[in-house]
Amino acid sequence: QVQLLESGGGLVQPGGSLRLSCAASGSIVSINAMAWYRQAPGKQRELVARVTSGGETNYADSAKGRFTISRYNAKNLVYLQMSSLKPEDTAVYYCNAQLLPVGFNNVNTYWGQGTQVTVSS
């Protein structure tokens, strides 16, 4: 059973910071990449940041310069450090992973349950 569990969401004032964490657990052979998506009310889910196990990263234009994604591969962890937060960053943030479970031939995609981030004064 593979599971992704997010934490770290909450309420923060504009200009503040939050650090989101995601832990992948279960019988995992390898993780190709982990990512953070978000979905605001009335909007489609969008990619915020992505990191491969090799350390390559990419960001949405809205996140560049403010957000940093990082990973601790040995513990199957991924983080999203968010700074200079804006009200438009308010959304449910979802962890995503492309990984190979034990006993499987193909890489599968998994999602966490989401964590709420609210930026408001």
PDB file of C-alpha atoms in Angstrom:
ATOM      1  CA  GLN A   1       0.000   0.000   0.000  1.00  0.00           C
ATOM      2  CA  VAL A   2       1.555   3.250  -1.184  1.00  0.00           C
ATOM      3  CA  GLN A   3       0.405   6.422   0.471  1.00  0.00           C
ATOM      4  CA  LEU A   4       1.288  10.095   0.221  1.00  0.00           C
ATOM      5  CA  LEU A   5       0.634  12.250   3.255  1.00  0.00           C
ATOM      6  CA  GLU A   6       0.873  16.042   3.209  1.00  0.00           C
ATOM      7  CA  SER A   7       1.280  18.338   6.169  1.00  0.00           C
ATOM      8  CA  GLY A   8       2.142  21.930   6.945  1.00  0.00           C
ATOM      9  CA  GLY A   9      -0.821  23.809   5.565  1.00  0.00           C
ATOM     10  CA  GLY A  10      -2.585  26.515   7.475  1.00  0.00           C
ATOM     11  CA  LEU A  11      -3.530  30.163   7.662  1.00  0.00           C
ATOM     12  CA  VAL A  12      -0.864  32.772   7.007  1.00  0.00           C
ATOM     13  CA  GLN A  13      -0.850  36.508   6.365  1.00  0.00           C
ATOM     14  CA  PRO A  14       0.226  37.933   3.023  1.00  0.00           C
ATOM     15  CA  GLY A  15       3.996  38.083   2.869  1.00  0.00           C
ATOM     16  CA  GLY A  16       4.342  35.195   5.259  1.00  0.00           C
ATOM     17  CA  SER A  17       5.846  31.763   4.803  1.00  0.00           C
ATOM     18  CA  LEU A  18       4.800  28.150   5.047  1.00  0.00           C
ATOM     19  CA  ARG A  19       6.610  24.891   4.547  1.00  0.00           C
ATOM     20  CA  LEU A  20       4.674  21.943   3.209  1.00  0.00           C
ATOM     21  CA  SER A  21       5.876  18.388   3.629  1.00  0.00           C
ATOM     22  CA  CYS A  22       4.916  15.182   1.874  1.00  0.00           C
ATOM     23  CA  ALA A  23       5.962  11.704   2.877  1.00  0.00           C
ATOM     24  CA  ALA A  24       5.634   8.709   0.593  1.00  0.00           C
ATOM     25  CA  SER A  25       5.231   5.437   2.424  1.00  0.00           C
ATOM     26  CA  GLY A  26       4.725   1.813   1.510  1.00  0.00           C
ATOM     27  CA  SER A  27       6.622  -0.732  -0.546  1.00  0.00           C
ATOM     28  CA  ILE A  28       8.413   1.470  -3.048  1.00  0.00           C
ATOM     29  CA  VAL A  29      11.212   0.477  -5.382  1.00  0.00           C
ATOM     30  CA  SER A  30      12.030   3.953  -6.615  1.00  0.00           C
ATOM     31  CA  ILE A  31      10.565   7.406  -7.028  1.00  0.00           C
ATOM     32  CA  ASN A  32      11.098   9.132 -10.335  1.00  0.00           C
ATOM     33  CA  ALA A  33       9.667  12.476  -9.352  1.00  0.00           C
ATOM     34  CA  MET A  34       7.569  14.241  -6.779  1.00  0.00           C
ATOM     35  CA  ALA A  35       5.567  17.372  -7.273  1.00  0.00           C
ATOM     36  CA  TRP A  36       3.185  19.824  -5.720  1.00  0.00           C
ATOM     37  CA  TYR A  37      -0.069  20.799  -7.373  1.00  0.00           C
ATOM     38  CA  ARG A  38      -2.715  23.177  -6.152  1.00  0.00           C
ATOM     39  CA  GLN A  39      -6.349  23.801  -6.826  1.00  0.00           C
ATOM     40  CA  ALA A  40      -8.125  26.998  -5.896  1.00  0.00           C
ATOM     41  CA  PRO A  41     -11.913  27.261  -5.732  1.00  0.00           C
ATOM     42  CA  GLY A  42     -13.374  27.485  -9.211  1.00  0.00           C
ATOM     43  CA  LYS A  43     -10.055  26.792 -10.901  1.00  0.00           C
ATOM     44  CA  GLN A  44      -8.400  23.758 -12.392  1.00  0.00           C
ATOM     45  CA  ARG A  45      -5.606  21.929 -10.663  1.00  0.00           C
ATOM     46  CA  GLU A  46      -2.209  23.254 -11.674  1.00  0.00           C
ATOM     47  CA  LEU A  47       1.379  22.200 -11.274  1.00  0.00           C
ATOM     48  CA  VAL A  48       3.277  24.356  -8.803  1.00  0.00           C
ATOM     49  CA  ALA A  49       6.666  22.679  -8.607  1.00  0.00           C
ATOM     50  CA  ARG A  50       8.305  19.394  -9.481  1.00  0.00           C
ATOM     51  CA  VAL A  51      11.541  17.709  -8.538  1.00  0.00           C
ATOM     52  CA  THR A  52      13.089  14.509  -9.850  1.00  0.00           C
ATOM     53  CA  SER A  53      15.061  12.084  -7.758  1.00  0.00           C
ATOM     54  CA  GLY A  54      18.129  13.424  -9.521  1.00  0.00           C
ATOM     55  CA  GLY A  55      17.388  16.904  -8.257  1.00  0.00           C
ATOM     56  CA  GLU A  56      16.100  18.593 -11.388  1.00  0.00           C
ATOM     57  CA  THR A  57      13.371  21.117 -10.627  1.00  0.00           C
ATOM     58  CA  ASN A  58      10.805  23.127 -12.476  1.00  0.00           C
ATOM     59  CA  TYR A  59       8.265  25.677 -11.309  1.00  0.00           C
ATOM     60  CA  ALA A  60       5.137  27.378 -12.421  1.00  0.00           C
ATOM     61  CA  ASP A  61       5.787  30.962 -13.418  1.00  0.00           C
ATOM     62  CA  SER A  62       3.708  32.128 -10.475  1.00  0.00           C
ATOM     63  CA  ALA A  63       5.957  30.236  -8.074  1.00  0.00           C
ATOM     64  CA  LYS A  64       9.381  31.143  -9.409  1.00  0.00           C
ATOM     65  CA  GLY A  65      11.407  33.228  -7.004  1.00  0.00           C
ATOM     66  CA  ARG A  66       9.042  32.597  -4.111  1.00  0.00           C
ATOM     67  CA  PHE A  67       8.701  28.831  -3.765  1.00  0.00           C
ATOM     68  CA  THR A  68      11.391  26.196  -3.444  1.00  0.00           C
ATOM     69  CA  ILE A  69      10.845  22.476  -3.844  1.00  0.00           C
ATOM     70  CA  SER A  70      13.334  20.078  -2.339  1.00  0.00           C
ATOM     71  CA  ARG A  71      13.553  16.420  -1.569  1.00  0.00           C
ATOM     72  CA  TYR A  72      15.140  14.045   0.878  1.00  0.00           C
ATOM     73  CA  ASN A  73      15.252  10.889  -1.199  1.00  0.00           C
ATOM     74  CA  ALA A  74      16.499   8.641   1.580  1.00  0.00           C
ATOM     75  CA  LYS A  75      13.258   9.249   3.464  1.00  0.00           C
ATOM     76  CA  ASN A  76      10.943   9.613   0.457  1.00  0.00           C
ATOM     77  CA  LEU A  77      10.154  13.174   1.439  1.00  0.00           C
ATOM     78  CA  VAL A  78       9.445  16.262  -0.583  1.00  0.00           C
ATOM     79  CA  TYR A  79       9.056  19.800   0.706  1.00  0.00           C
ATOM     80  CA  LEU A  80       7.644  23.007  -0.620  1.00  0.00           C
ATOM     81  CA  GLN A  81       9.011  26.121   1.036  1.00  0.00           C
ATOM     82  CA  MET A  82       6.699  29.010   0.280  1.00  0.00           C
ATOM     83  CA  SER A  83       7.604  32.610   0.994  1.00  0.00           C
ATOM     84  CA  SER A  84       6.169  36.007   0.113  1.00  0.00           C
ATOM     85  CA  LEU A  85       2.770  34.401   0.042  1.00  0.00           C
ATOM     86  CA  LYS A  86      -0.068  36.145  -1.721  1.00  0.00           C
ATOM     87  CA  PRO A  87      -3.825  35.760  -1.364  1.00  0.00           C
ATOM     88  CA  GLU A  88      -3.899  34.173  -4.810  1.00  0.00           C
ATOM     89  CA  ASP A  89      -1.770  31.341  -3.435  1.00  0.00           C
ATOM     90  CA  THR A  90      -4.789  30.212  -1.432  1.00  0.00           C
ATOM     91  CA  ALA A  91      -5.639  26.684  -2.528  1.00  0.00           C
ATOM     92  CA  VAL A  92      -5.594  23.053  -1.575  1.00  0.00           C
ATOM     93  CA  TYR A  93      -2.096  21.794  -2.208  1.00  0.00           C
ATOM     94  CA  TYR A  94      -1.648  18.196  -3.332  1.00  0.00           C
ATOM     95  CA  CYS A  95       1.431  16.051  -3.284  1.00  0.00           C
ATOM     96  CA  ASN A  96       2.036  13.958  -6.375  1.00  0.00           C
ATOM     97  CA  ALA A  97       4.532  11.183  -6.984  1.00  0.00           C
ATOM     98  CA  GLN A  98       5.606   9.098  -9.932  1.00  0.00           C
ATOM     99  CA  LEU A  99       6.966   5.916  -8.442  1.00  0.00           C
ATOM    100  CA  LEU A 100       7.478   2.214  -8.953  1.00  0.00           C
ATOM    101  CA  PRO A 101       5.826   0.078  -6.281  1.00  0.00           C
ATOM    102  CA  VAL A 102       7.296  -3.247  -5.285  1.00  0.00           C
ATOM    103  CA  GLY A 103       5.887  -5.992  -7.500  1.00  0.00           C
ATOM    104  CA  PHE A 104       4.807  -3.690 -10.313  1.00  0.00           C
ATOM    105  CA  ASN A 105       6.201  -3.437 -13.823  1.00  0.00           C
ATOM    106  CA  ASN A 106       5.238   0.154 -14.468  1.00  0.00           C
ATOM    107  CA  VAL A 107       5.588   3.491 -12.786  1.00  0.00           C
ATOM    108  CA  ASN A 108       2.330   4.702 -11.266  1.00  0.00           C
ATOM    109  CA  THR A 109       1.074   8.102 -10.237  1.00  0.00           C
ATOM    110  CA  TYR A 110      -0.118   8.702  -6.684  1.00  0.00           C
ATOM    111  CA  TRP A 111      -1.819  11.626  -5.007  1.00  0.00           C
ATOM    112  CA  GLY A 112      -2.035  12.817  -1.453  1.00  0.00           C
ATOM    113  CA  GLN A 113      -5.249  13.935   0.162  1.00  0.00           C
ATOM    114  CA  GLY A 114      -4.360  17.614   0.041  1.00  0.00           C
ATOM    115  CA  THR A 115      -3.601  20.272   2.613  1.00  0.00           C
ATOM    116  CA  GLN A 116      -5.285  23.661   2.776  1.00  0.00           C
ATOM    117  CA  VAL A 117      -3.227  26.824   2.465  1.00  0.00           C
ATOM    118  CA  THR A 118      -5.038  30.065   3.148  1.00  0.00           C
ATOM    119  CA  VAL A 119      -3.329  33.432   2.696  1.00  0.00           C
ATOM    120  CA  SER A 120      -5.398  36.213   4.172  1.00  0.00           C
ATOM    121  CA  SER A 121      -5.086  39.290   6.322  1.00  0.00           C
TER     122      SER A 121
END
